[in-house]
Short mmCIF file of C-alpha atoms and ligand atoms in Angstrom, two decimals:
data_model
loop_
_atom_site.label_atom_id
_atom_site.label_comp_id
_atom_site.label_asym_id
_atom_site.label_seq_id
_atom_site.Cartn_x
_atom_site.Cartn_y
_atom_site.Cartn_z
CA UNK A 17 15.11 -8.37 -13.49
CA UNK A 18 11.30 -9.20 -14.21
CA UNK A 19 9.18 -5.65 -16.12
CA UNK A 20 8.63 -4.22 -13.52
CA UNK A 21 5.20 -1.39 -13.65
CA UNK A 22 5.24 0.64 -10.41
CA UNK A 23 2.43 3.02 -8.66
CA UNK A 24 1.87 4.93 -5.91
CA UNK A 25 -0.16 7.00 -4.25
CA UNK A 26 -2.24 8.22 -1.16
CA UNK A 27 -5.12 6.09 0.48
CA UNK A 28 -8.18 5.31 -1.35
CA UNK A 29 -6.59 6.36 -4.43
CA UNK A 30 -8.05 3.08 -6.15
CA UNK A 31 -4.75 1.89 -6.56
CA UNK A 32 -5.22 -1.49 -5.19
CA UNK A 33 -7.86 -1.94 -7.68
CA UNK A 34 -6.45 -1.44 -10.68
CA UNK A 35 -3.15 -2.84 -9.61
CA UNK A 36 -4.72 -5.85 -9.72
CA UNK A 37 -6.83 -5.95 -12.72
CA UNK A 38 -3.64 -4.51 -14.69
CA UNK A 39 -1.39 -7.60 -13.35
CA UNK A 40 -4.66 -9.67 -14.37
CA UNK A 41 -5.18 -8.58 -17.85
CA UNK A 42 -1.00 -8.57 -18.72
CA UNK A 43 -0.31 -11.33 -17.10
CA UNK A 44 1.97 -10.18 -14.27
CA UNK A 45 2.49 -10.99 -10.47
CA UNK A 46 0.23 -7.94 -8.30
CA UNK A 47 2.35 -6.96 -4.88
CA UNK A 48 0.55 -5.60 -2.67
CA UNK A 49 3.50 -3.80 -0.84
CA UNK A 50 1.00 -2.02 2.25
CA UNK A 51 0.13 -4.83 2.70
CA UNK A 52 3.25 -6.37 4.13
CA UNK A 53 3.28 -3.32 6.39
CA UNK A 54 -0.03 -3.39 8.25
CA UNK A 55 1.66 -7.46 8.20
CA UNK A 56 3.93 -6.32 10.49
CA UNK A 57 1.80 -3.71 12.43
CA UNK A 58 -0.68 -6.37 12.99
CA UNK A 59 2.49 -8.05 14.69
CA UNK A 60 2.74 -4.93 17.28
CA UNK A 61 -0.23 -5.21 17.63
CA UNK A 62 -0.29 -8.17 18.82
CA UNK A 63 2.40 -6.92 21.08
CA UNK A 64 -0.14 -4.35 22.94
CA UNK A 65 2.14 -1.54 20.88
CA UNK A 66 1.23 1.82 20.79
CA UNK A 67 1.86 4.01 17.82
CA UNK A 68 3.59 6.44 19.56
CA UNK A 69 6.34 3.36 21.58
CA UNK A 70 8.35 3.55 18.38
CA UNK A 71 11.91 1.95 20.07
CA UNK A 72 9.46 -0.79 20.96
CA UNK A 73 8.70 -1.37 18.13
CA UNK A 74 12.02 -1.69 16.62
CA UNK A 75 12.76 -3.94 19.10
CA UNK A 76 9.37 -6.34 17.95
CA UNK A 77 10.30 -5.77 14.00
CA UNK A 78 13.46 -7.60 14.77
CA UNK A 79 11.33 -10.77 16.19
CA UNK A 80 8.65 -10.58 13.30
CA UNK A 81 8.77 -11.93 9.84
CA UNK A 82 6.31 -11.41 6.93
CA UNK A 83 6.42 -13.49 4.11
CA UNK A 84 4.07 -13.13 0.64
CA UNK A 85 2.50 -16.24 -1.19
CA UNK A 86 -0.18 -16.23 -3.36
CA UNK A 87 -3.53 -19.12 -3.32
CA UNK A 88 -5.26 -19.18 -6.64
CA UNK A 89 -4.01 -15.05 -7.92
CA UNK A 90 -3.86 -13.99 -4.87
CA UNK A 91 -0.76 -12.26 -2.82
CA UNK A 92 -1.71 -13.71 0.89
CA UNK A 93 0.77 -12.76 3.84
CA UNK A 94 1.78 -14.58 6.43
CA UNK A 95 3.42 -13.06 10.14
CA UNK A 96 5.23 -15.69 11.15
CA UNK A 97 3.92 -18.30 8.64
CA UNK A 98 1.09 -17.28 10.27
CA UNK A 99 -1.78 -16.61 7.17
CA UNK A 100 -2.89 -13.42 8.02
CA UNK A 101 -4.18 -12.07 5.11
CA UNK A 102 -7.99 -12.18 6.97
CA UNK A 103 -7.45 -9.48 9.33
CA UNK A 104 -4.73 -6.90 6.58
CA UNK A 105 -7.89 -4.58 6.15
CA UNK A 106 -8.31 -3.52 9.60
CA UNK A 107 -8.93 -0.38 10.66
CA UNK A 108 -6.26 -0.57 13.80
CA UNK A 109 -4.47 -2.10 11.46
CA UNK A 110 -3.88 0.37 8.53
CA UNK A 111 -2.79 3.72 10.84
CA UNK A 112 -1.03 1.39 12.59
CA UNK A 113 0.99 0.59 9.86
CA UNK A 114 0.29 4.59 9.15
CA UNK A 115 2.73 5.76 11.73
CA UNK A 116 5.36 2.44 12.18
CA UNK A 117 5.48 2.51 7.87
CA UNK A 118 7.47 5.82 9.14
CA UNK A 119 10.19 4.08 11.16
CA UNK A 120 13.11 4.03 8.95
CA UNK A 121 14.08 -0.32 11.12
CA UNK A 122 10.73 -1.11 9.96
CA UNK A 123 10.49 0.17 6.32
CA UNK A 124 14.54 -1.76 5.85
CA UNK A 125 12.61 -4.53 6.96
CA UNK A 126 10.97 -4.56 3.87
CA UNK A 127 13.19 -3.10 0.93
CA UNK A 128 14.41 -6.74 0.34
CA UNK A 129 11.27 -8.56 -0.17
CA UNK A 130 10.24 -6.44 -1.91
CA UNK A 131 13.15 -5.62 -3.91
CA UNK A 132 13.47 -9.60 -4.93
CA UNK A 133 10.49 -9.48 -5.74
CA UNK A 134 10.56 -6.71 -8.43
CA UNK A 135 14.03 -8.32 -9.23
CA UNK A 136 12.54 -12.77 -10.08
CA UNK A 137 9.21 -11.34 -11.10
CA UNK A 138 7.18 -9.63 -13.40
CA UNK A 139 4.49 -6.91 -11.56
CA UNK A 140 3.18 -4.98 -10.95
CA UNK A 141 3.89 -3.22 -7.23
CA UNK A 142 2.00 -0.22 -5.59
CA UNK A 143 2.92 0.98 -2.60
CA UNK A 144 4.13 4.91 -1.65
CA UNK A 145 7.73 4.07 -2.01
CA UNK A 146 7.48 2.47 -5.10
CA UNK A 147 8.90 4.20 -8.09
CA UNK A 148 11.11 6.44 -5.50
CA UNK A 149 12.59 3.62 -3.96
CA UNK A 150 12.06 0.87 -3.67
CA UNK A 151 12.72 0.70 -7.81
CA UNK A 152 14.07 3.42 -9.45
CA UNK A 153 14.69 1.37 -12.62
CA UNK A 154 10.84 0.53 -13.11
CA UNK A 155 9.99 0.65 -16.35
CA UNK A 156 6.31 2.32 -15.81
CA UNK A 157 5.94 4.81 -12.84
CA UNK A 158 2.06 5.45 -12.15
CA UNK A 159 1.24 8.66 -9.92
CA UNK A 160 -2.12 7.83 -8.70
CA UNK A 161 -4.52 10.50 -6.97
CA UNK A 162 -7.95 11.70 -7.38
CA UNK A 163 -8.95 14.29 -4.73
CA UNK A 164 -9.73 13.85 -1.26
CA UNK A 165 -13.76 14.25 -1.16
CA UNK A 166 -13.60 11.20 -4.29
CA UNK A 167 -11.31 8.68 -2.12
CA UNK A 168 -13.49 9.37 0.98
CA UNK A 169 -16.14 9.29 -0.49
CA UNK A 170 -15.18 6.17 -2.35
CA UNK A 171 -14.48 4.78 0.77
CA UNK A 172 -17.64 5.79 2.21
CA UNK A 173 -20.11 3.95 -0.38
CA UNK A 174 -17.36 0.89 0.13
CA UNK A 175 -18.22 0.80 3.99
CA UNK A 176 -21.86 1.11 4.31
CA UNK A 177 -22.03 -2.38 1.44
CA UNK A 178 -19.77 -4.30 4.19
CA UNK A 179 -22.83 -2.87 6.31
CA UNK A 180 -19.94 0.21 8.81
CA UNK A 181 -21.79 2.68 10.54
CA UNK A 182 -19.57 4.85 9.02
CA UNK A 183 -20.05 9.03 9.08
CA UNK A 184 -18.34 10.64 5.53
CA UNK A 185 -17.00 13.00 6.97
CA UNK A 186 -14.44 11.69 9.74
CA UNK A 187 -13.49 9.85 6.77
CA UNK A 188 -11.42 12.74 5.08
CA UNK A 189 -10.23 12.99 8.27
CA UNK A 190 -8.20 10.51 8.37
CA UNK A 191 -7.36 11.03 4.73
CA UNK A 192 -6.08 14.63 5.25
CA UNK A 193 -4.55 13.00 8.26
CA UNK A 194 -2.94 9.83 6.42
CA UNK A 195 -1.94 12.08 3.70
CA UNK A 196 -0.11 13.98 5.72
CA UNK A 197 1.29 11.81 7.66
CA UNK A 198 2.69 9.29 4.06
CA UNK A 199 3.30 13.02 2.54
CA UNK A 200 5.67 14.10 5.11
CA UNK A 201 7.49 12.39 7.32
CA UNK A 202 12.01 11.88 6.47
CA UNK A 203 11.59 8.51 4.69
CA UNK A 204 10.46 7.76 2.17
CA UNK A 205 7.53 10.03 1.37
CA UNK A 206 5.19 9.53 -0.74
CA UNK A 207 5.86 11.81 -3.32
CA UNK A 208 5.26 11.99 -7.31
CA UNK A 209 8.63 10.18 -9.16
CA UNK A 210 10.16 12.76 -11.64
CA UNK A 211 9.34 10.15 -14.70
CA UNK A 212 6.74 9.53 -12.75
CA UNK A 213 3.21 10.09 -15.08
CA UNK A 214 0.04 11.35 -13.62
CA UNK A 215 -2.90 10.17 -13.92
CA UNK A 216 -5.83 11.75 -11.16
CA UNK A 217 -8.60 9.03 -11.43
CA UNK A 218 -11.21 11.28 -9.50
CA UNK A 219 -13.90 11.38 -12.71
CA UNK A 220 -12.29 8.68 -14.67
CA UNK A 221 -14.11 5.01 -14.20
CA UNK A 222 -11.60 1.46 -13.85
CA UNK A 223 -11.42 1.25 -17.15
CA UNK A 224 -10.06 3.62 -18.19
CA UNK A 225 -8.34 3.95 -15.29
CA UNK A 226 -6.49 0.36 -16.52
CA UNK A 227 -6.76 1.37 -20.19
CA UNK A 228 -4.42 4.39 -19.20
CA UNK A 229 -2.33 2.45 -17.32
CA UNK A 230 -2.09 -1.21 -19.83
CA UNK A 231 -1.05 1.52 -22.47
CA UNK A 232 2.15 2.58 -20.75
CA UNK A 233 3.26 -1.14 -20.37
CA UNK A 234 5.19 -3.19 -22.97
O1 DC B 10 -1.57 1.29 0.68
P1 DC B 10 -2.38 0.89 2.61
O2 DC B 10 -3.57 2.06 3.57
O3 DC B 10 -2.27 -0.70 2.40
O4 DC B 10 -0.80 0.85 3.19
C1 DC B 10 -0.81 1.36 4.59
C2 DC B 10 0.05 2.41 5.17
O5 DC B 10 1.84 1.80 4.68
C3 DC B 10 0.32 3.17 4.75
O6 DC B 10 0.15 4.88 5.98
C4 DC B 10 1.36 3.87 4.34
C5 DC B 10 2.26 2.44 4.40
N1 DC B 10 3.32 2.36 2.95
C6 DC B 10 4.18 2.92 3.17
O7 DC B 10 4.96 3.45 3.56
N2 DC B 10 4.92 2.26 1.92
C7 DC B 10 4.59 1.44 1.07
N3 DC B 10 5.28 1.24 -0.53
C8 DC B 10 3.21 0.97 1.71
C9 DC B 10 2.52 1.40 2.70
#
């Protein structure tokens, strides 16, 4: 069994930035589980499916295989052998992932892949149900969050930097909607594990959060 650090929390809390940093500085492997849901979402979108077409998504799921690999320490995600890493962050993909990840069969498809990685490697794994469901015996569990306002501002600045037109209020609205979906779905909803350390990053720098989490590790 590897050493397992589980970081869960809502969209935009800074999980991936922090998890990547902690992994690099501690010499662990970073595993981004959201990217796996996003890869399946790409498959559903490629097939022309709509988020509400649950039955078709369940069927399509059987034809999609997600695997991961690493290039220069960066996680790469493959969908039926094709590297789809560059497409993962598109808005439509995130929205499809948020809806389709509520489906039992979609979650079941990725569960073993995630557990297997944690069995064989020292990992920092981020997602929504890592501490509660995927790795209930993780060595360290963190629930990383920030206010909706802070998360919306971070996303706004990120998009502006990329030159993407955006509206702060719309971003905040999307974040609230996604939180609601992730926290209220029937299967593996986002919630803090009882033994997770709660970290609110609203008024903390990336360095401060990284150090706080590293201090919890062996
Ligand atoms: O973290 P992210 O934005 O890349 O995740 C995309 C979607 O996938 C998110 O809306 C919720 C879902 N997800 C999940 O249900 N369970 C995980 N462990 C990771 C992500």
